[in-house]
C-alpha positions as semicolon CSV with decimal commas, in nm:
position;residue;x (nm);y (nm);z (nm)
1;F;3,967;7,674;3,690
2;E;4,337;7,693;3,774
3;S;4,529;7,547;3,480
4;A;4,824;7,344;3,601
5;V;4,940;7,287;3,241
6;L;4,957;7,657;3,149
7;T;5,105;7,746;3,488
8;D;5,384;7,489;3,453
9;R;5,451;7,606;3,099
10;Q;5,479;7,968;3,211
11;R;5,707;7,870;3,499
12;E;5,937;7,681;3,264
13;L;5,957;7,991;3,041
14;A;6,036;8,210;3,341
15;E;6,304;7,967;3,455
16;S;6,468;7,947;3,114
17;A;6,470;8,327;3,088
18;V;6,706;8,353;3,388
19;L;7,058;8,412;3,260
20;P;7,349;8,221;3,413
21;I;7,496;8,397;3,716
22;F;7,873;8,441;3,736
23;S;8,091;8,536;4,029
24;G;8,246;8,881;4,055
25;V;8,578;8,969;3,898
26;D;8,857;8,787;4,079
27;T;9,145;9,038;4,098
28;S;9,378;8,773;4,238
29;M;9,360;8,593;3,903
30;A;9,486;8,907;3,725
31;R;9,779;8,941;3,968
32;Q;9,865;8,574;3,924
33;Q;9,869;8,603;3,544
34;L;10,079;8,920;3,559
35;E;10,337;8,742;3,773
36;Q;10,353;8,456;3,525
37;L;10,397;8,702;3,239
38;R;10,681;8,879;3,424
39;A;10,850;8,544;3,483
40;A;10,820;8,457;3,112
41;L;10,959;8,797;3,010
42;A;11,253;8,753;3,249
43;F;11,327;8,411;3,097
44;I;11,316;8,553;2,745
45;S;11,549;8,835;2,852
46;S;11,798;8,581;2,988
47;V;11,786;8,389;2,659
48;R;11,842;8,710;2,461
49;A;12,134;8,804;2,687
50;D;12,317;8,475;2,631
51;R;12,628;8,586;2,443
52;Y;12,754;8,237;2,372
53;G;12,432;8,083;2,242
54;T;12,359;8,063;1,871
55;V;12,031;8,167;1,720
56;E;11,926;7,803;1,688
57;Q;12,010;7,736;2,052
58;K;11,815;8,042;2,164
59;L;11,514;7,937;1,954
60;A;11,530;7,595;2,116
61;D;11,546;7,756;2,460
62;L;11,229;7,956;2,388
63;T;11,037;7,634;2,330
64;V;11,080;7,557;2,701
65;L;10,818;7,819;2,786
66;Q;10,501;7,636;2,887
67;N;10,238;7,901;2,816
68;V;10,385;8,079;2,514
69;R;10,419;7,901;2,179
70;F;10,598;8,134;1,937
71;S;10,604;8,065;1,568
72;Y;10,952;8,039;1,417
73;D;10,931;8,379;1,246
74;M;10,791;8,548;1,558
75;A;11,061;8,397;1,783
76;E;11,332;8,504;1,538
77;R;11,204;8,861;1,524
78;L;11,189;8,865;1,904
79;L;11,556;8,767;1,932
80;L;11,661;9,024;1,674
81;L;11,495;9,314;1,852
82;S;11,722;9,577;1,996
83;D;11,739;9,611;2,372
84;G;11,545;9,935;2,365
85;R;11,263;9,792;2,159
86;W;11,255;9,475;2,370
87;Q;11,219;9,694;2,678
88;A;10,924;9,871;2,516
89;V;10,767;9,536;2,426
90;Q;10,795;9,415;2,786
91;Q;10,636;9,728;2,930
92;E;10,355;9,727;2,677
93;A;10,287;9,353;2,733
94;I;10,244;9,407;3,108
95;L;10,019;9,711;3,054
96;T;9,810;9,531;2,792
97;L;9,756;9,222;3,007
98;E;9,661;9,442;3,303
99;R;9,421;9,635;3,079
100;V;9,258;9,316;2,948
101;M;9,233;9,144;3,286
102;R;9,055;9,444;3,438
103;E;8,754;9,355;3,225
104;T;8,516;9,073;3,315
105;I;8,623;8,755;3,139
106;Y;8,370;8,472;3,173
107;D;8,502;8,119;3,172
108;D;8,287;8,031;2,871
109;R;8,397;8,339;2,670
110;L;8,771;8,314;2,704
111;E;8,834;8,297;2,330
112;D;8,636;8,618;2,277
113;A;8,860;8,797;2,527
114;R;9,173;8,665;2,359
115;R;9,056;8,787;2,018
116;M;9,027;9,139;2,163
117;V;9,391;9,148;2,277
118;P;9,541;9,296;1,953
119;A;9,298;9,589;1,979
120;A;9,416;9,659;2,336
121;V;9,782;9,703;2,234
122;S;9,899;10,062;2,212
123;L;9,898;10,206;1,861
124;S;10,227;10,384;1,929
125;L;10,419;10,058;1,880
126;P;10,526;9,947;1,531
127;E;10,320;9,667;1,382
128;D;10,587;9,399;1,425
129;Q;10,636;9,482;1,793
130;A;10,258;9,500;1,848
131;G;10,229;9,149;1,707
132;I;10,489;9,021;1,955
133;V;10,307;9,193;2,242
134;A;9,974;9,043;2,136
135;E;10,119;8,694;2,109
136;L;10,277;8,725;2,452
137;V;9,963;8,859;2,620
138;V;9,718;8,612;2,461
139;A;9,898;8,323;2,627
140;F;9,833;8,468;2,975
141;V;9,474;8,585;2,941
142;A;9,260;8,375;3,177
143;P;8,898;8,385;3,297
144;N;8,836;8,590;3,612
145;S;8,463;8,528;3,652
146;F;8,320;8,178;3,687
147;Y;7,973;8,028;3,656
148;N;7,794;7,999;3,993
149;S;7,553;7,706;3,967
150;A;7,413;7,753;4,321
151;L;7,314;8,118;4,270
152;T;7,178;8,041;3,924
153;Q;6,959;7,761;4,060
154;V;6,827;7,985;4,340
155;A;6,741;8,257;4,088
156;R;6,560;8,009;3,865
157;E;6,362;7,869;4,156
158;Q;6,265;8,221;4,257
159;A;6,154;8,294;3,902
160;R;5,928;7,988;3,913
161;L;5,778;8,095;4,245
162;N;5,705;8,445;4,115
163;V;5,471;8,308;3,847
164;E;5,110;8,331;3,967
165;P;4,874;8,040;3,892
166;I;4,701;8,093;3,557
167;Q;4,322;8,090;3,563
168;R;4,130;7,964;3,262
169;S;3,759;7,989;3,188
170;F;3,510;7,907;2,914
171;A;3,177;8,069;2,840
172;A;2,859;7,864;2,859
173;G;2,812;7,682;2,530
174;E;3,166;7,751;2,411
175;T;3,330;7,470;2,215
176;I;3,640;7,340;2,390
177;L;3,750;7,101;2,117
178;S;3,614;7,063;1,765
179;R;3,622;6,747;1,560
180;G;3,953;6,701;1,380
181;Q;4,155;6,931;1,605
182;V;4,475;6,812;1,769
183;L;4,425;6,733;2,136
184;T;4,678;6,933;2,339
185;A;4,762;6,898;2,706
186;S;4,577;7,219;2,796
187;T;4,267;7,110;2,604
188;L;4,272;6,768;2,770
189;E;4,296;6,940;3,108
190;A;3,992;7,155;3,026
191;L;3,789;6,850;2,924
192;Q;3,881;6,680;3,251
193;Q;3,799;6,986;3,461
194;Y;3,447;7,009;3,316
195;G;3,386;6,637;3,355
196;L;3,357;6,572;2,983
197;I;3,605;6,284;3,001
198;Q;3,718;6,062;3,281
199;P;4,078;5,953;3,309
200;Q;4,130;5,582;3,277
201;K;4,233;5,405;3,594
202;Q;4,479;5,140;3,494
203;W;4,500;4,992;3,842
204;E;4,131;4,901;3,834
205;K;4,184;4,710;3,510
206;L;4,482;4,526;3,650
207;V;4,305;4,434;3,974
208;S;3,993;4,312;3,792
209;A;4,201;4,104;3,551
210;A;4,397;3,953;3,841
211;L;4,079;3,868;4,034
212;L;3,920;3,712;3,727
213;S;4,232;3,504;3,658
214;L;4,241;3,389;4,021
215;L;3,873;3,292;4,008
216;V;3,923;3,091;3,688
217;M;4,223;2,912;3,842
218;M;4,015;2,821;4,148
219;F;3,744;2,672;3,925
220;F;4,007;2,470;3,739
221;V;4,152;2,337;4,064
222;V;3,807;2,235;4,193
223;Y;3,717;2,074;3,860
224;L;4,043;1,878;3,834
225;R;4,006;1,750;4,189
226;R;3,659;1,620;4,113
227;S;3,755;1,487;3,769
228;P;4,112;1,357;3,790
229;R;4,062;1,160;3,469
230;L;4,150;1,474;3,271
231;L;4,503;1,466;3,408
232;Q;4,536;1,091;3,356
233;S;4,430;1,099;2,991
234;R;4,675;1,272;2,762
235;R;4,424;1,277;2,478
236;A;4,162;1,448;2,692
237;A;4,416;1,704;2,815
238;V;4,525;1,788;2,457
239;I;4,163;1,828;2,340
240;F;4,087;2,045;2,643
241;V;4,385;2,275;2,574
242;L;4,304;2,299;2,202
243;L;3,940;2,387;2,266
244;F;4,038;2,646;2,525
245;G;4,292;2,803;2,288
246;I;4,046;2,814;1,996
247;F;3,773;2,979;2,200
248;L;4,020;3,224;2,358
249;L;4,164;3,321;2,020
250;G;3,816;3,363;1,873
251;A;3,711;3,589;2,157
252;R;4,033;3,792;2,123
253;L;3,969;3,854;1,754
254;L;3,595;3,920;1,762
255;I;3,511;4,093;2,089
256;P;3,748;4,398;2,116
257;G;3,616;4,715;1,954
258;H;3,269;4,576;1,872
259;T;2,940;4,637;2,048
260;V;2,717;4,361;1,906
261;L;2,954;4,070;1,842
262;P;3,025;4,002;2,212
263;Y;2,658;3,911;2,257
264;L;2,664;3,688;1,951
265;Y;2,989;3,509;2,032
266;P;2,914;3,165;2,186
267;T;3,134;3,197;2,494
268;A;2,926;2,941;2,691
269;A;2,976;2,686;2,413
270;F;3,321;2,609;2,546
271;G;3,184;2,483;2,877
272;L;2,915;2,281;2,698
273;T;3,169;2,127;2,465
């Protein structure tokens, strides 16, 4: 027989095996980040060129930068660089950011790309200048490839459709389920396919209970119309309710789960009483 349980399980595995699909590298993002880096470098150059500003004022001016957050020591070293070395830092920062942004940077792996920035800085620079370059570039590294939920969903649906229905068979006389084994969904399906168990139909139970309750209510209505004394006598009504409750509780405790007791329980005694 065709096993729907095993087929669905295999389709779920095929769907989960599909990796998330990302869009291609967006080169416009790299150009945008390079422009922002150039603007930041130009601002830093203007701060460095301020002849009338003190070191404290220049450090305060550097805090205006939105993307870059220099530490105090790093900002101080940056201001103390000579013009030639600052020029080398600017050129290397632009080249490093361009080098990093050429690679695919997924939106969920941005921190991994930022951790790789120090390794992308040229080894020809001294260590202090390389640290400034890395700190400048890290602030402008941005994702250039984004998760595409539509394409991912299409790929997962296609993976589900590619799974062929799984056929399952048992040899004549083969044991499907032994005593004491855990009943799994696939085993339950096999038992149903071979007609060894029948699924319970809850709606039949509900309909039969509703019809029985309606029939009992009709008998009560007919009886009370013919014997209105029961409603007029409070004592009779109380006795009637108590007897009904006792017999109902006794049947509820004795009948379920037993095969012989239902025949021994005096259900008709309630009507006689």
